[in-house]
mmCIF file of C-alpha atoms in Angstrom:
data_model
loop_
_atom_site.group_PDB
_atom_site.id
_atom_site.type_symbol
_atom_site.label_atom_id
_atom_site.label_comp_id
_atom_site.label_asym_id
_atom_site.label_seq_id
_atom_site.Cartn_x
_atom_site.Cartn_y
_atom_site.Cartn_z
ATOM 1 C CA UNK H 1 -12.504 7.792 9.793
ATOM 2 C CA UNK H 2 -11.243 7.155 6.307
ATOM 3 C CA UNK H 3 -11.542 3.901 4.440
ATOM 4 C CA UNK H 4 -8.543 2.488 2.607
ATOM 5 C CA UNK H 5 -8.187 0.008 -0.178
ATOM 6 C CA UNK H 6 -5.729 -2.807 0.281
ATOM 7 C CA UNK H 7 -3.542 -4.094 -2.519
ATOM 8 C CA UNK H 8 -3.365 -7.876 -2.761
ATOM 9 C CA UNK H 9 -0.385 -9.875 -3.988
ATOM 10 C CA UNK H 10 -0.477 -11.787 -7.266
ATOM 11 C CA UNK H 11 1.712 -14.375 -8.974
ATOM 12 C CA UNK H 12 3.608 -14.986 -5.762
ATOM 13 C CA UNK H 13 5.562 -18.169 -5.109
ATOM 14 C CA UNK H 14 5.644 -17.194 -1.423
ATOM 15 C CA UNK H 15 2.417 -15.286 -0.628
ATOM 16 C CA UNK H 16 3.062 -15.225 3.096
ATOM 17 C CA UNK H 17 6.247 -13.256 2.561
ATOM 18 C CA UNK H 18 4.521 -10.967 0.063
ATOM 19 C CA UNK H 19 1.696 -10.128 2.420
ATOM 20 C CA UNK H 20 4.092 -9.503 5.291
ATOM 21 C CA UNK H 21 6.442 -7.246 3.320
ATOM 22 C CA UNK H 22 3.846 -4.561 2.654
ATOM 23 C CA UNK H 23 1.390 -5.302 5.431
ATOM 24 C CA UNK H 24 -0.042 -1.891 6.352
ATOM 25 C CA UNK H 25 -2.403 -2.915 9.155
ATOM 26 C CA UNK H 26 -0.311 -1.022 11.731
ATOM 27 C CA UNK H 27 0.153 2.025 9.531
ATOM 28 C CA UNK H 28 -3.459 2.643 8.479
ATOM 29 C CA UNK H 29 -4.723 3.703 11.953
ATOM 30 C CA UNK H 30 -1.847 6.188 12.131
ATOM 31 C CA UNK H 31 -2.814 7.631 8.750
ATOM 32 C CA UNK H 32 -6.422 7.859 9.967
ATOM 33 C CA UNK H 33 -5.223 9.857 12.966
ATOM 34 C CA UNK H 34 -3.633 12.378 10.566
ATOM 35 C CA UNK H 35 -7.025 12.976 9.002
ATOM 36 C CA UNK H 36 -8.582 13.353 12.471
ATOM 37 C CA UNK H 37 -5.962 15.902 13.530
ATOM 38 C CA UNK H 38 -6.399 17.803 10.280
ATOM 39 C CA UNK H 39 -10.209 17.811 10.474
ATOM 40 C CA UNK H 40 -10.228 21.560 11.059
ATOM 41 C CA UNK H 41 -8.411 22.271 7.805
ATOM 42 C CA UNK H 42 -9.671 19.474 5.552
ATOM 43 C CA UNK H 43 -13.178 18.946 4.168
ATOM 44 C CA UNK H 44 -15.502 16.757 6.211
ATOM 45 C CA UNK H 45 -16.468 14.299 3.493
ATOM 46 C CA UNK H 46 -15.954 10.731 2.435
ATOM 47 C CA UNK H 47 -13.309 11.868 -0.055
ATOM 48 C CA UNK H 48 -9.761 12.182 1.183
ATOM 49 C CA UNK H 49 -8.229 15.639 0.578
ATOM 50 C CA UNK H 50 -5.518 16.149 -1.987
ATOM 51 C CA UNK H 51 -2.329 16.527 0.053
ATOM 52 C CA UNK H 52 0.460 19.021 -0.501
ATOM 53 C CA UNK H 53 3.244 20.215 1.796
ATOM 54 C CA UNK H 54 1.120 22.841 3.585
ATOM 55 C CA UNK H 55 -1.854 20.548 4.224
ATOM 56 C CA UNK H 56 0.526 17.830 5.404
ATOM 57 C CA UNK H 57 2.015 20.321 7.872
ATOM 58 C CA UNK H 58 -1.440 21.015 9.299
ATOM 59 C CA UNK H 59 -2.277 17.310 9.466
ATOM 60 C CA UNK H 60 0.946 16.426 11.316
ATOM 61 C CA UNK H 61 0.918 19.300 13.801
ATOM 62 C CA UNK H 62 0.524 16.886 16.720
ATOM 63 C CA UNK H 63 3.404 14.651 15.729
ATOM 64 C CA UNK H 64 6.574 15.244 17.748
ATOM 65 C CA UNK H 65 9.581 16.463 15.821
ATOM 66 C CA UNK H 66 12.372 13.872 15.908
ATOM 67 C CA UNK H 67 15.967 13.850 14.723
ATOM 68 C CA UNK H 68 16.414 10.124 14.071
ATOM 69 C CA UNK H 69 14.483 6.909 13.432
ATOM 70 C CA UNK H 70 15.132 3.194 12.977
ATOM 71 C CA UNK H 71 16.828 2.877 9.584
ATOM 72 C CA UNK H 72 16.245 -0.861 9.474
ATOM 73 C CA UNK H 73 12.595 -0.140 8.652
ATOM 74 C CA UNK H 74 11.223 -0.452 5.141
ATOM 75 C CA UNK H 75 10.482 3.055 3.870
ATOM 76 C CA UNK H 76 7.303 3.940 1.998
ATOM 77 C CA UNK H 77 7.856 7.672 1.500
ATOM 78 C CA UNK H 78 9.852 10.756 2.464
ATOM 79 C CA UNK H 79 7.568 13.790 2.074
ATOM 80 C CA UNK H 80 8.488 17.478 2.596
ATOM 81 C CA UNK H 81 6.370 19.161 5.259
ATOM 82 C CA UNK H 82 5.950 22.932 5.312
ATOM 83 C CA UNK H 83 7.686 24.576 8.326
ATOM 84 C CA UNK H 84 5.610 25.220 11.426
ATOM 85 C CA UNK H 85 7.281 28.599 11.960
ATOM 86 C CA UNK H 86 8.327 31.221 9.427
ATOM 87 C CA UNK H 87 11.978 31.037 8.432
ATOM 88 C CA UNK H 88 12.527 27.446 9.483
ATOM 89 C CA UNK H 89 13.527 24.787 6.931
ATOM 90 C CA UNK H 90 10.945 22.193 5.877
ATOM 91 C CA UNK H 91 10.561 19.060 7.977
ATOM 92 C CA UNK H 92 10.355 15.572 6.432
ATOM 93 C CA UNK H 93 7.602 13.048 7.066
ATOM 94 C CA UNK H 94 9.078 9.556 6.897
ATOM 95 C CA UNK H 95 6.454 6.854 6.409
ATOM 96 C CA UNK H 96 7.324 3.226 7.136
ATOM 97 C CA UNK H 97 5.083 0.149 7.122
ATOM 98 C CA UNK H 98 4.241 0.672 10.802
ATOM 99 C CA UNK H 99 5.140 4.198 11.851
ATOM 100 C CA UNK H 100 5.252 7.915 11.064
ATOM 101 C CA UNK H 101 8.277 10.086 11.852
ATOM 102 C CA UNK H 102 8.457 13.871 11.523
ATOM 103 C CA UNK H 103 12.173 14.625 11.188
ATOM 104 C CA UNK H 104 14.193 17.850 11.347
ATOM 105 C CA UNK H 105 16.767 16.405 8.925
ATOM 106 C CA UNK H 106 17.383 16.987 5.237
ATOM 107 C CA UNK H 107 16.191 14.569 2.590
ATOM 108 C CA UNK H 108 19.794 13.854 1.607
ATOM 109 C CA UNK H 109 20.678 12.827 5.169
ATOM 110 C CA UNK H 110 17.631 10.575 5.536
ATOM 111 C CA UNK H 111 18.076 8.891 2.143
ATOM 112 C CA UNK H 112 21.819 8.391 2.579
ATOM 113 C CA UNK H 113 21.540 7.002 6.127
ATOM 114 C CA UNK H 114 18.814 4.553 5.093
ATOM 115 C CA UNK H 115 20.813 3.383 2.073
ATOM 116 C CA UNK H 116 24.013 3.065 4.097
ATOM 117 C CA UNK H 117 22.223 0.959 6.730
ATOM 118 C CA UNK H 118 21.186 -1.632 4.138
ATOM 119 C CA UNK H 119 24.125 -1.488 1.723
ATOM 120 C CA UNK H 120 27.011 -0.375 3.996
ATOM 121 C CA UNK H 121 28.098 2.186 1.399
ATOM 122 C CA UNK H 122 27.057 5.786 0.815
ATOM 123 C CA UNK H 123 24.390 6.810 -1.667
ATOM 124 C CA UNK H 124 26.971 9.078 -3.270
ATOM 125 C CA UNK H 125 27.970 10.249 -6.743
ATOM 126 C CA UNK H 126 29.945 7.048 -7.327
ATOM 127 C CA UNK H 127 26.945 4.779 -6.715
ATOM 128 C CA UNK H 128 24.529 7.018 -8.624
ATOM 129 C CA UNK H 129 26.928 7.147 -11.573
ATOM 130 C CA UNK H 130 27.284 3.358 -11.509
ATOM 131 C CA UNK H 131 23.490 2.958 -11.460
ATOM 132 C CA UNK H 132 23.141 5.431 -14.337
ATOM 133 C CA UNK H 133 25.710 3.420 -16.315
ATOM 134 C CA UNK H 134 23.745 0.227 -15.665
ATOM 135 C CA UNK H 135 20.525 1.866 -16.841
ATOM 136 C CA UNK H 136 22.156 3.133 -20.030
ATOM 137 C CA UNK H 137 22.708 -0.494 -20.953
ATOM 138 C CA UNK H 138 18.907 -0.836 -20.879
ATOM 139 C CA UNK H 139 18.532 2.300 -23.020
ATOM 140 C CA UNK H 140 17.331 4.204 -19.944
ATOM 141 C CA UNK H 141 19.459 7.320 -20.345
ATOM 142 C CA UNK H 142 19.151 9.107 -17.035
ATOM 143 C CA UNK H 143 20.958 11.859 -15.133
ATOM 144 C CA UNK H 144 22.846 10.470 -12.152
ATOM 145 C CA UNK H 145 21.487 13.183 -9.803
ATOM 146 C CA UNK H 146 17.942 11.845 -10.306
ATOM 147 C CA UNK H 147 18.683 8.156 -9.696
ATOM 148 C CA UNK H 148 16.256 6.199 -7.470
ATOM 149 C CA UNK H 149 17.554 5.136 -4.063
ATOM 150 C CA UNK H 150 17.350 1.359 -4.462
ATOM 151 C CA UNK H 151 18.835 -1.110 -2.012
ATOM 152 C CA UNK H 152 18.298 -4.864 -1.838
ATOM 153 C CA UNK H 153 15.080 -4.505 0.233
ATOM 154 C CA UNK H 154 13.176 -1.618 -1.372
ATOM 155 C CA UNK H 155 13.424 1.405 -3.619
ATOM 156 C CA UNK H 156 12.387 5.044 -3.367
ATOM 157 C CA UNK H 157 11.934 6.985 -6.595
ATOM 158 C CA UNK H 158 12.541 10.763 -6.600
ATOM 159 C CA UNK H 159 9.942 13.000 -8.215
ATOM 160 C CA UNK H 160 10.987 16.476 -9.296
ATOM 161 C CA UNK H 161 10.807 19.447 -6.910
ATOM 162 C CA UNK H 162 7.501 21.284 -6.942
ATOM 163 C CA UNK H 163 6.038 24.470 -5.485
ATOM 164 C CA UNK H 164 3.405 22.251 -3.874
ATOM 165 C CA UNK H 165 6.198 20.523 -1.932
ATOM 166 C CA UNK H 166 8.429 23.362 -0.739
ATOM 167 C CA UNK H 167 10.434 23.019 -3.984
ATOM 168 C CA UNK H 168 11.757 19.690 -2.748
ATOM 169 C CA UNK H 169 11.452 16.195 -4.144
ATOM 170 C CA UNK H 170 8.960 13.531 -3.216
ATOM 171 C CA UNK H 171 10.614 10.177 -2.481
ATOM 172 C CA UNK H 172 8.042 7.436 -3.031
ATOM 173 C CA UNK H 173 8.174 3.652 -2.760
ATOM 174 C CA UNK H 174 6.569 2.491 -6.046
ATOM 175 C CA UNK H 175 5.204 -0.630 -4.324
ATOM 176 C CA UNK H 176 2.693 1.641 -2.552
ATOM 177 C CA UNK H 177 1.385 3.571 -5.563
ATOM 178 C CA UNK H 178 -2.216 2.520 -6.099
ATOM 179 C CA UNK H 179 -2.757 4.676 -9.160
ATOM 180 C CA UNK H 180 -1.873 7.981 -10.838
ATOM 181 C CA UNK H 181 -4.581 10.095 -12.418
ATOM 182 C CA UNK H 182 -5.887 13.534 -13.268
ATOM 183 C CA UNK H 183 -8.025 15.271 -10.643
ATOM 184 C CA UNK H 184 -11.094 16.616 -12.435
ATOM 185 C CA UNK H 185 -13.094 17.218 -9.259
ATOM 186 C CA UNK H 186 -11.667 20.654 -8.483
ATOM 187 C CA UNK H 187 -13.370 22.546 -11.290
ATOM 188 C CA UNK H 188 -10.824 21.611 -13.964
ATOM 189 C CA UNK H 189 -12.164 20.576 -17.330
ATOM 190 C CA UNK H 190 -8.873 20.791 -19.186
ATOM 191 C CA UNK H 191 -6.686 17.758 -18.412
ATOM 192 C CA UNK H 192 -3.534 19.816 -19.039
ATOM 193 C CA UNK H 193 -4.509 22.116 -16.141
ATOM 194 C CA UNK H 194 -5.840 19.493 -13.749
ATOM 195 C CA UNK H 195 -3.929 18.367 -10.689
ATOM 196 C CA UNK H 196 -2.059 15.115 -11.103
ATOM 197 C CA UNK H 197 -2.839 12.778 -8.219
ATOM 198 C CA UNK H 198 -0.573 10.148 -6.762
ATOM 199 C CA UNK H 199 -2.915 7.728 -4.973
ATOM 200 C CA UNK H 200 -1.191 5.576 -2.354
ATOM 201 C CA UNK H 201 -2.221 2.248 -0.846
ATOM 202 C CA UNK H 202 -2.074 3.801 2.659
ATOM 203 C CA UNK H 203 -4.725 6.404 1.900
ATOM 204 C CA UNK H 204 -2.835 9.606 1.147
ATOM 205 C CA UNK H 205 -3.732 11.282 -2.143
ATOM 206 C CA UNK H 206 -0.703 13.411 -3.055
ATOM 207 C CA UNK H 207 -0.322 16.199 -5.558
ATOM 208 C CA UNK H 208 1.922 14.648 -8.191
ATOM 209 C CA UNK H 209 4.588 16.913 -9.707
ATOM 210 C CA UNK H 210 5.333 14.778 -12.807
ATOM 211 C CA UNK H 211 3.604 13.556 -15.949
ATOM 212 C CA UNK H 212 2.354 9.945 -16.017
ATOM 213 C CA UNK H 213 5.024 8.921 -18.556
ATOM 214 C CA UNK H 214 7.759 10.399 -16.343
ATOM 215 C CA UNK H 215 6.418 8.534 -13.330
ATOM 216 C CA UNK H 216 6.348 5.294 -15.309
ATOM 217 C CA UNK H 217 9.970 5.785 -16.404
ATOM 218 C CA UNK H 218 11.068 6.479 -12.828
ATOM 219 C CA UNK H 219 9.288 3.380 -11.525
ATOM 220 C CA UNK H 220 10.934 1.186 -14.170
ATOM 221 C CA UNK H 221 14.364 2.595 -13.317
ATOM 222 C CA UNK H 222 13.724 2.033 -9.631
ATOM 223 C CA UNK H 223 12.654 -1.597 -10.004
ATOM 224 C CA UNK H 224 15.568 -2.375 -12.351
ATOM 225 C CA UNK H 225 18.163 -1.107 -9.840
ATOM 226 C CA UNK H 226 16.259 -2.727 -6.962
ATOM 227 C CA UNK H 227 16.224 -6.092 -8.726
ATOM 228 C CA UNK H 228 19.929 -5.827 -9.567
ATOM 229 C CA UNK H 229 20.794 -5.182 -5.914
ATOM 230 C CA UNK H 230 18.523 -7.971 -4.675
ATOM 231 C CA UNK H 231 20.028 -10.462 -7.149
ATOM 232 C CA UNK H 232 23.531 -9.618 -5.935
ATOM 233 C CA UNK H 233 22.504 -9.826 -2.274
ATOM 234 C CA UNK H 234 21.023 -13.322 -2.566
ATOM 235 C CA UNK H 235 23.176 -16.436 -2.497
ATOM 236 C CA UNK H 236 21.501 -17.974 -5.557
ATOM 237 C CA UNK H 237 20.584 -16.077 -8.720
ATOM 238 C CA UNK H 238 16.922 -16.314 -9.732
ATOM 239 C CA UNK H 239 15.759 -18.146 -12.814
ATOM 240 C CA UNK H 240 14.966 -16.090 -15.883
ATOM 241 C CA UNK H 241 11.197 -16.637 -15.954
ATOM 242 C CA UNK H 242 10.093 -15.404 -12.506
ATOM 243 C CA UNK H 243 7.710 -12.427 -12.800
ATOM 244 C CA UNK H 244 9.632 -9.388 -11.629
ATOM 245 C CA UNK H 245 6.648 -8.232 -9.588
ATOM 246 C CA UNK H 246 6.787 -11.455 -7.569
ATOM 247 C CA UNK H 247 10.575 -11.450 -7.312
ATOM 248 C CA UNK H 248 10.521 -7.982 -5.740
ATOM 249 C CA UNK H 249 7.528 -8.957 -3.538
ATOM 250 C CA UNK H 250 5.430 -6.052 -4.810
ATOM 251 C CA UNK H 251 1.681 -6.039 -4.181
ATOM 252 C CA UNK H 252 -0.810 -5.826 -7.010
ATOM 253 C CA UNK H 253 -2.044 -2.317 -7.780
ATOM 254 C CA UNK H 254 -3.673 -0.996 -10.964
ATOM 255 C CA UNK H 255 -0.634 1.132 -11.811
ATOM 256 C CA UNK H 256 1.989 -1.545 -11.112
ATOM 257 C CA UNK H 257 0.048 -4.159 -13.030
ATOM 258 C CA UNK H 258 0.189 -1.913 -16.100
ATOM 259 C CA UNK H 259 3.865 -1.096 -15.711
ATOM 260 C CA UNK H 260 5.274 -4.533 -14.875
ATOM 261 C CA UNK H 261 3.448 -6.218 -17.738
ATOM 262 C CA UNK H 262 5.570 -9.120 -18.939
ATOM 263 C CA UNK H 263 8.739 -8.136 -17.074
ATOM 264 C CA UNK H 264 10.558 -11.125 -15.578
ATOM 265 C CA UNK H 265 13.894 -11.671 -13.873
ATOM 266 C CA UNK H 266 15.301 -12.074 -17.388
ATOM 267 C CA UNK H 267 15.054 -8.275 -17.686
ATOM 268 C CA UNK H 268 17.316 -7.561 -14.684
ATOM 269 C CA UNK H 269 20.074 -5.434 -16.249
ATOM 270 C CA UNK H 270 23.726 -6.413 -16.418
ATOM 271 C CA UNK H 271 25.535 -9.293 -14.836
ATOM 272 C CA UNK H 272 25.234 -10.156 -11.171
ATOM 273 C CA UNK H 273 28.333 -8.161 -10.151
ATOM 274 C CA UNK H 274 28.243 -5.438 -12.806
ATOM 275 C CA UNK H 275 26.650 -2.686 -10.718
ATOM 276 C CA UNK H 276 29.166 -2.949 -7.879
ATOM 277 C CA UNK H 277 32.093 -3.514 -10.256
ATOM 278 C CA UNK H 278 31.143 -0.265 -11.964
ATOM 279 C CA UNK H 279 30.701 1.389 -8.574
ATOM 280 C CA UNK H 280 34.266 0.463 -7.614
ATOM 281 C CA UNK H 281 35.543 1.967 -10.874
ATOM 282 C CA UNK H 282 33.664 5.211 -10.226
ATOM 283 C CA UNK H 283 34.901 5.234 -6.611
ATOM 284 C CA UNK H 284 38.479 4.858 -7.830
ATOM 285 C CA UNK H 285 38.013 7.668 -10.345
ATOM 286 C CA UNK H 286 36.470 9.860 -7.648
ATOM 287 C CA UNK H 287 39.416 9.136 -5.329
ATOM 288 C CA UNK H 288 41.856 10.016 -8.108
ATOM 289 C CA UNK H 289 40.034 13.249 -8.850
ATOM 290 C CA UNK H 290 40.052 14.099 -5.144
ATOM 291 C CA UNK H 291 43.807 13.443 -4.971
ATOM 292 C CA UNK H 292 44.422 15.631 -8.018
ATOM 293 C CA UNK H 293 42.366 18.447 -6.497
ATOM 294 C CA UNK H 294 44.336 18.198 -3.235
ATOM 295 C CA UNK H 295 47.617 18.261 -5.152
ATOM 296 C CA UNK H 296 46.532 21.285 -7.172
ATOM 297 C CA UNK H 297 45.438 23.036 -3.974
ATOM 298 C CA UNK H 298 48.768 22.277 -2.290
ATOM 299 C CA UNK H 299 50.727 23.528 -5.294
ATOM 300 C CA UNK H 300 48.677 26.720 -5.440
ATOM 301 C CA UNK H 301 49.236 27.275 -1.702
ATOM 302 C CA UNK H 302 52.959 26.678 -2.211
ATOM 303 C CA UNK H 303 53.129 29.157 -5.106
ATOM 304 C CA UNK H 304 51.285 31.843 -3.128
ATOM 305 C CA UNK H 305 53.655 31.404 -0.156
ATOM 306 C CA UNK H 306 56.706 32.115 -2.339
ATOM 307 C CA UNK H 307 54.893 35.068 -3.914
ATOM 308 C CA UNK H 308 54.100 36.548 -0.510
ATOM 309 C CA UNK H 309 57.708 36.095 0.658
ATOM 310 C CA UNK H 310 58.976 37.791 -2.480
ATOM 311 C CA UNK H 311 56.605 40.740 -2.172
ATOM 312 C CA UNK H 312 57.496 41.185 1.504
ATOM 313 C CA UNK H 313 61.192 40.894 0.669
ATOM 314 C CA UNK H 314 61.595 38.201 3.281
ATOM 315 C CA UNK H 315 63.838 35.162 3.164
ATOM 316 C CA UNK H 316 62.530 32.017 4.806
ATOM 317 C CA UNK H 317 63.443 28.528 3.715
ATOM 318 C CA UNK H 318 60.425 26.739 2.269
ATOM 319 C CA UNK H 319 59.717 23.460 4.065
ATOM 320 C CA UNK H 320 58.377 21.949 0.826
ATOM 321 C CA UNK H 321 60.978 22.760 -1.830
ATOM 322 C CA UNK H 322 63.870 23.956 0.369
ATOM 323 C CA UNK H 323 64.239 27.232 -1.516
ATOM 324 C CA UNK H 324 64.372 30.618 0.176
#
């Protein structure tokens, strides 16, 4: 049985809510069962193994494969799991605060359905572009395809695809990152060659596919969008001096304590309605572009019809323009 550290809340005006939000007492026994199931393929020691997609597949081989789960749950991670049989697509392990779900769905479907449940809109190009625009105002230039999935309750940050993870992304809730470090226990003496370890508060030590500075940037982007959505969702805007860590109800971890620093609700980007105002603009532009593409397609189809009639030397009245 593995032993887990528990992050404790700090600077919280409502500690009961903070403790409840990321209470992992129901999840930890389930994580322990993963280690028990994977005992045949993981070292029998006090140290938890470093997890990648293949090891996670072996550790979850007794979990049933599902197609759906309760999207109202607060997500902690979406992790690619190597296929059980050759030629099949990777599965996804969805970790919530109280359950584990092995899903035969794509990451895009899981992320979009979860976002849509909480925000009632799609996590589409329009929203990602609006979020990227908001971040640019904070000098966080960022490609819209790599935007964190942040709703008013939580955020998941995407980490780049890696060969350790079936060339798919890791989607991680930053509130559950205990620390991020180099693994020098596997015979590596050069830090540039050592594995990067993402250490979670629920006991999984994941191979991290990004540099520490990249992870820090992604976490900051995630909490900025998260805080903007939460501010808009609430009836009353927060004051400007509430620690952002408390406002988002994040637990205290060594990594988060370093990253949050002096951030307060004053640092929430934009105005209260700016993100969704920008989203509506991008949605309108997307609709216009879609209409233009449909018009161009219809015109091209119309032109080809007349060309075919002319080549076949046939005369049929066109239902669009009336010409033969």
